[in-house]
């Protein structure tokens, strides 16, 4: 199929939750790279009456085998994905407890909204599609629930002052660390 149709199909099937296809130019760049590497080839070029020319691509046998190898590696081997939240959490003391709590409350609201939106998008297809085609949404939901619950517990610890710091406490810690 042609790149625009690929983008549409990915969105129609809800796969844009796991594949970033917001920028059509990145799809074209990816296709060009895959074609250069012999993983895709031009199947045909078509032109409807008042439409621009469309190039239709097909996967090559090398592309099929490469995708299987990639899939096997992705399924079997955990990798460090370096999400932003752990990096941000590691710098939490740069904010006051109140500011950190406020920012995490905003995140918590956003996570709840994402979870609600995901659940709403799954509702019409639940029971109509085999689970096989919903696994990535199932995974995303599990990750959202886990993050939501963890952030909620962190906000509660900040609110209850079970997790707290002051500039003086941080400086004393740094002074002690520098002495050793």
PDB file of C-alpha atoms in Angstrom:
ATOM      1  CA  UNK A   1       0.000   0.000   0.000  1.00  0.00           C
ATOM      2  CA  UNK A   2       1.030   3.625  -0.220  1.00  0.00           C
ATOM      3  CA  UNK A   3       2.370   5.538   2.809  1.00  0.00           C
ATOM      4  CA  UNK A   4      -0.729   7.677   3.403  1.00  0.00           C
ATOM      5  CA  UNK A   5      -2.901   4.537   3.499  1.00  0.00           C
ATOM      6  CA  UNK A   6      -0.404   2.907   5.872  1.00  0.00           C
ATOM      7  CA  UNK A   7      -0.760   5.859   8.241  1.00  0.00           C
ATOM      8  CA  UNK A   8      -4.576   5.760   8.002  1.00  0.00           C
ATOM      9  CA  UNK A   9      -4.714   2.009   8.609  1.00  0.00           C
ATOM     10  CA  UNK A  10      -2.401   2.222  11.628  1.00  0.00           C
ATOM     11  CA  UNK A  11      -4.672   4.884  13.133  1.00  0.00           C
ATOM     12  CA  UNK A  12      -7.917   3.068  12.214  1.00  0.00           C
ATOM     13  CA  UNK A  13      -6.705  -0.073  13.951  1.00  0.00           C
ATOM     14  CA  UNK A  14      -5.580   1.842  17.047  1.00  0.00           C
ATOM     15  CA  UNK A  15      -1.960   0.878  16.489  1.00  0.00           C
ATOM     16  CA  UNK A  16      -0.952   4.545  16.812  1.00  0.00           C
ATOM     17  CA  UNK A  17      -0.960   3.822  20.552  1.00  0.00           C
ATOM     18  CA  UNK A  18       2.253   1.836  20.059  1.00  0.00           C
ATOM     19  CA  UNK A  19       3.631   3.177  16.756  1.00  0.00           C
ATOM     20  CA  UNK A  20       4.316   6.886  16.323  1.00  0.00           C
ATOM     21  CA  UNK A  21       2.783   7.858  12.980  1.00  0.00           C
ATOM     22  CA  UNK A  22       1.846  11.457  13.757  1.00  0.00           C
ATOM     23  CA  UNK A  23       4.324  12.844  11.210  1.00  0.00           C
ATOM     24  CA  UNK A  24       3.710  11.496   7.732  1.00  0.00           C
ATOM     25  CA  UNK A  25       7.201  12.669   6.723  1.00  0.00           C
ATOM     26  CA  UNK A  26       8.719  10.197   9.194  1.00  0.00           C
ATOM     27  CA  UNK A  27       6.746   7.411   7.507  1.00  0.00           C
ATOM     28  CA  UNK A  28       8.174   8.439   4.122  1.00  0.00           C
ATOM     29  CA  UNK A  29      11.690   8.607   5.589  1.00  0.00           C
ATOM     30  CA  UNK A  30      11.292   5.155   7.110  1.00  0.00           C
ATOM     31  CA  UNK A  31       9.993   3.751   3.833  1.00  0.00           C
ATOM     32  CA  UNK A  32      12.914   5.276   1.929  1.00  0.00           C
ATOM     33  CA  UNK A  33      15.380   3.701   4.382  1.00  0.00           C
ATOM     34  CA  UNK A  34      13.657   0.303   4.183  1.00  0.00           C
ATOM     35  CA  UNK A  35      13.683   0.498   0.395  1.00  0.00           C
ATOM     36  CA  UNK A  36      17.422   1.420   0.353  1.00  0.00           C
ATOM     37  CA  UNK A  37      18.120  -1.592   2.575  1.00  0.00           C
ATOM     38  CA  UNK A  38      16.137  -3.903   0.277  1.00  0.00           C
ATOM     39  CA  UNK A  39      13.413  -4.594   2.851  1.00  0.00           C
ATOM     40  CA  UNK A  40      10.661  -2.935   0.783  1.00  0.00           C
ATOM     41  CA  UNK A  41      10.275  -2.513  -2.955  1.00  0.00           C
ATOM     42  CA  UNK A  42       8.044  -0.491  -5.235  1.00  0.00           C
ATOM     43  CA  UNK A  43       5.182  -2.700  -6.365  1.00  0.00           C
ATOM     44  CA  UNK A  44       3.582  -0.141  -8.651  1.00  0.00           C
ATOM     45  CA  UNK A  45       2.896   3.523  -9.149  1.00  0.00           C
ATOM     46  CA  UNK A  46      -0.703   4.578  -9.742  1.00  0.00           C
ATOM     47  CA  UNK A  47      -2.506   7.801 -10.478  1.00  0.00           C
ATOM     48  CA  UNK A  48      -6.233   8.377 -10.147  1.00  0.00           C
ATOM     49  CA  UNK A  49      -7.790  11.139 -12.247  1.00  0.00           C
ATOM     50  CA  UNK A  50      -7.342  14.235 -10.088  1.00  0.00           C
ATOM     51  CA  UNK A  51      -5.099  12.680  -7.454  1.00  0.00           C
ATOM     52  CA  UNK A  52      -1.342  12.874  -7.072  1.00  0.00           C
ATOM     53  CA  UNK A  53       0.752   9.904  -8.084  1.00  0.00           C
ATOM     54  CA  UNK A  54       0.903   7.161  -5.438  1.00  0.00           C
ATOM     55  CA  UNK A  55       3.679   4.673  -5.001  1.00  0.00           C
ATOM     56  CA  UNK A  56       2.579   1.329  -3.632  1.00  0.00           C
ATOM     57  CA  UNK A  57       5.177  -0.628  -1.684  1.00  0.00           C
ATOM     58  CA  UNK A  58       5.489  -4.327  -0.897  1.00  0.00           C
ATOM     59  CA  UNK A  59       7.643  -6.116   1.627  1.00  0.00           C
ATOM     60  CA  UNK A  60      10.500  -8.182   0.192  1.00  0.00           C
ATOM     61  CA  UNK A  61      11.475 -11.635   1.401  1.00  0.00           C
ATOM     62  CA  UNK A  62      14.509 -10.037   3.098  1.00  0.00           C
ATOM     63  CA  UNK A  63      12.080  -7.604   4.735  1.00  0.00           C
ATOM     64  CA  UNK A  64       9.915 -10.460   6.010  1.00  0.00           C
ATOM     65  CA  UNK A  65      12.901 -12.270   7.486  1.00  0.00           C
ATOM     66  CA  UNK A  66      14.307  -9.072   9.024  1.00  0.00           C
ATOM     67  CA  UNK A  67      10.939  -8.303  10.612  1.00  0.00           C
ATOM     68  CA  UNK A  68      10.774 -11.813  12.078  1.00  0.00           C
ATOM     69  CA  UNK A  69      14.315 -11.478  13.472  1.00  0.00           C
ATOM     70  CA  UNK A  70      13.456  -8.064  14.933  1.00  0.00           C
ATOM     71  CA  UNK A  71      10.247  -9.434  16.458  1.00  0.00           C
ATOM     72  CA  UNK A  72      12.025 -12.421  17.994  1.00  0.00           C
ATOM     73  CA  UNK A  73      14.637 -10.134  19.560  1.00  0.00           C
ATOM     74  CA  UNK A  74      12.007  -7.677  20.857  1.00  0.00           C
ATOM     75  CA  UNK A  75       9.909 -10.457  22.394  1.00  0.00           C
ATOM     76  CA  UNK A  76      12.763 -12.404  23.954  1.00  0.00           C
ATOM     77  CA  UNK A  77      15.175  -9.733  25.170  1.00  0.00           C
ATOM     78  CA  UNK A  78      14.329  -7.065  27.734  1.00  0.00           C
ATOM     79  CA  UNK A  79      15.950  -3.746  26.905  1.00  0.00           C
ATOM     80  CA  UNK A  80      16.509  -0.478  28.679  1.00  0.00           C
ATOM     81  CA  UNK A  81      14.011   1.921  27.168  1.00  0.00           C
ATOM     82  CA  UNK A  82      14.986   4.929  29.298  1.00  0.00           C
ATOM     83  CA  UNK A  83      11.566   6.447  29.948  1.00  0.00           C
ATOM     84  CA  UNK A  84      11.544  10.069  31.117  1.00  0.00           C
ATOM     85  CA  UNK A  85       9.710   9.575  34.430  1.00  0.00           C
ATOM     86  CA  UNK A  86      12.522   7.730  36.268  1.00  0.00           C
ATOM     87  CA  UNK A  87      14.974  10.401  35.101  1.00  0.00           C
ATOM     88  CA  UNK A  88      12.663  13.147  36.365  1.00  0.00           C
ATOM     89  CA  UNK A  89      12.112  11.342  39.684  1.00  0.00           C
ATOM     90  CA  UNK A  90      15.876  11.158  40.189  1.00  0.00           C
ATOM     91  CA  UNK A  91      15.940  14.984  40.203  1.00  0.00           C
ATOM     92  CA  UNK A  92      12.877  15.420  42.442  1.00  0.00           C
ATOM     93  CA  UNK A  93      14.880  17.262  45.151  1.00  0.00           C
ATOM     94  CA  UNK A  94      15.350  20.184  42.732  1.00  0.00           C
ATOM     95  CA  UNK A  95      11.710  21.070  43.428  1.00  0.00           C
ATOM     96  CA  UNK A  96      10.052  21.761  46.732  1.00  0.00           C
ATOM     97  CA  UNK A  97       7.914  18.974  48.154  1.00  0.00           C
ATOM     98  CA  UNK A  98       4.797  21.038  47.384  1.00  0.00           C
ATOM     99  CA  UNK A  99       5.813  21.746  43.786  1.00  0.00           C
ATOM    100  CA  UNK A 100       6.762  18.099  43.195  1.00  0.00           C
ATOM    101  CA  UNK A 101       3.435  16.985  44.649  1.00  0.00           C
ATOM    102  CA  UNK A 102       1.553  19.455  42.438  1.00  0.00           C
ATOM    103  CA  UNK A 103       3.347  18.277  39.277  1.00  0.00           C
ATOM    104  CA  UNK A 104       2.687  14.642  40.139  1.00  0.00           C
ATOM    105  CA  UNK A 105      -0.998  15.404  40.780  1.00  0.00           C
ATOM    106  CA  UNK A 106      -1.166  16.866  37.263  1.00  0.00           C
ATOM    107  CA  UNK A 107       0.490  13.689  35.928  1.00  0.00           C
ATOM    108  CA  UNK A 108      -1.952  11.555  37.905  1.00  0.00           C
ATOM    109  CA  UNK A 109      -4.908  13.354  36.306  1.00  0.00           C
ATOM    110  CA  UNK A 110      -3.365  12.876  32.858  1.00  0.00           C
ATOM    111  CA  UNK A 111      -2.796   9.162  33.527  1.00  0.00           C
ATOM    112  CA  UNK A 112      -6.406   8.736  34.619  1.00  0.00           C
ATOM    113  CA  UNK A 113      -7.575  10.504  31.441  1.00  0.00           C
ATOM    114  CA  UNK A 114      -5.330   8.279  29.277  1.00  0.00           C
ATOM    115  CA  UNK A 115      -6.675   5.185  30.999  1.00  0.00           C
ATOM    116  CA  UNK A 116     -10.272   6.341  30.521  1.00  0.00           C
ATOM    117  CA  UNK A 117      -9.597   7.076  26.835  1.00  0.00           C
ATOM    118  CA  UNK A 118      -7.952   3.688  26.310  1.00  0.00           C
ATOM    119  CA  UNK A 119     -10.840   1.910  28.032  1.00  0.00           C
ATOM    120  CA  UNK A 120     -13.339   3.853  25.907  1.00  0.00           C
ATOM    121  CA  UNK A 121     -11.493   2.904  22.720  1.00  0.00           C
ATOM    122  CA  UNK A 122     -11.404  -0.766  23.730  1.00  0.00           C
ATOM    123  CA  UNK A 123     -15.039  -1.018  24.778  1.00  0.00           C
ATOM    124  CA  UNK A 124     -16.553  -1.257  21.268  1.00  0.00           C
ATOM    125  CA  UNK A 125     -14.110  -3.949  20.120  1.00  0.00           C
ATOM    126  CA  UNK A 126     -13.987  -6.032  23.301  1.00  0.00           C
ATOM    127  CA  UNK A 127     -15.650  -9.339  22.562  1.00  0.00           C
ATOM    128  CA  UNK A 128     -15.611  -8.664  18.817  1.00  0.00           C
ATOM    129  CA  UNK A 129     -11.892  -8.999  18.178  1.00  0.00           C
ATOM    130  CA  UNK A 130      -9.760 -11.926  19.252  1.00  0.00           C
ATOM    131  CA  UNK A 131      -7.480 -11.121  22.198  1.00  0.00           C
ATOM    132  CA  UNK A 132      -4.504 -11.652  19.873  1.00  0.00           C
ATOM    133  CA  UNK A 133      -5.276  -8.306  18.205  1.00  0.00           C
ATOM    134  CA  UNK A 134      -5.659  -6.451  21.497  1.00  0.00           C
ATOM    135  CA  UNK A 135      -2.476  -7.554  23.274  1.00  0.00           C
ATOM    136  CA  UNK A 136      -0.617  -4.262  22.822  1.00  0.00           C
ATOM    137  CA  UNK A 137      -3.600  -2.367  24.258  1.00  0.00           C
ATOM    138  CA  UNK A 138      -3.731  -4.842  27.139  1.00  0.00           C
ATOM    139  CA  UNK A 139      -0.032  -4.177  27.805  1.00  0.00           C
ATOM    140  CA  UNK A 140      -0.459  -0.393  27.567  1.00  0.00           C
ATOM    141  CA  UNK A 141      -3.370  -0.569  29.984  1.00  0.00           C
ATOM    142  CA  UNK A 142      -1.357  -2.617  32.485  1.00  0.00           C
ATOM    143  CA  UNK A 143       1.512  -0.110  32.282  1.00  0.00           C
ATOM    144  CA  UNK A 144      -0.883   2.842  32.729  1.00  0.00           C
ATOM    145  CA  UNK A 145      -2.552   1.204  35.742  1.00  0.00           C
ATOM    146  CA  UNK A 146       0.818   0.445  37.321  1.00  0.00           C
ATOM    147  CA  UNK A 147       2.116   3.975  36.764  1.00  0.00           C
ATOM    148  CA  UNK A 148      -1.151   5.525  37.961  1.00  0.00           C
ATOM    149  CA  UNK A 149      -1.081   3.475  41.162  1.00  0.00           C
ATOM    150  CA  UNK A 150       2.589   4.220  41.821  1.00  0.00           C
ATOM    151  CA  UNK A 151       2.217   7.970  41.189  1.00  0.00           C
ATOM    152  CA  UNK A 152      -0.892   8.021  43.409  1.00  0.00           C
ATOM    153  CA  UNK A 153       1.063   6.377  46.244  1.00  0.00           C
ATOM    154  CA  UNK A 154       3.924   8.846  45.759  1.00  0.00           C
ATOM    155  CA  UNK A 155       1.515  11.800  45.868  1.00  0.00           C
ATOM    156  CA  UNK A 156      -0.021  10.367  49.043  1.00  0.00           C
ATOM    157  CA  UNK A 157       3.438   9.992  50.633  1.00  0.00           C
ATOM    158  CA  UNK A 158       4.225  13.604  49.741  1.00  0.00           C
ATOM    159  CA  UNK A 159       0.854  14.822  50.997  1.00  0.00           C
ATOM    160  CA  UNK A 160       1.267  12.947  54.298  1.00  0.00           C
ATOM    161  CA  UNK A 161       4.893  14.155  54.540  1.00  0.00           C
ATOM    162  CA  UNK A 162       6.194  10.586  54.696  1.00  0.00           C
ATOM    163  CA  UNK A 163       8.447  11.777  51.875  1.00  0.00           C
ATOM    164  CA  UNK A 164       9.830  15.212  52.514  1.00  0.00           C
ATOM    165  CA  UNK A 165      13.010  17.265  52.190  1.00  0.00           C
ATOM    166  CA  UNK A 166      14.277  20.747  52.817  1.00  0.00           C
ATOM    167  CA  UNK A 167      17.180  22.651  51.325  1.00  0.00           C
ATOM    168  CA  UNK A 168      18.970  22.364  54.676  1.00  0.00           C
ATOM    169  CA  UNK A 169      18.533  18.565  54.770  1.00  0.00           C
ATOM    170  CA  UNK A 170      19.804  18.260  51.203  1.00  0.00           C
ATOM    171  CA  UNK A 171      22.825  20.456  51.935  1.00  0.00           C
ATOM    172  CA  UNK A 172      23.641  18.446  55.074  1.00  0.00           C
ATOM    173  CA  UNK A 173      23.468  15.242  53.021  1.00  0.00           C
ATOM    174  CA  UNK A 174      25.784  16.700  50.364  1.00  0.00           C
ATOM    175  CA  UNK A 175      28.223  17.962  53.008  1.00  0.00           C
ATOM    176  CA  UNK A 176      28.301  14.531  54.640  1.00  0.00           C
ATOM    177  CA  UNK A 177      28.810  12.802  51.257  1.00  0.00           C
ATOM    178  CA  UNK A 178      31.680  15.180  50.406  1.00  0.00           C
ATOM    179  CA  UNK A 179      33.379  14.437  53.747  1.00  0.00           C
ATOM    180  CA  UNK A 180      33.615  10.733  52.896  1.00  0.00           C
TER     181      UNK A 180
END
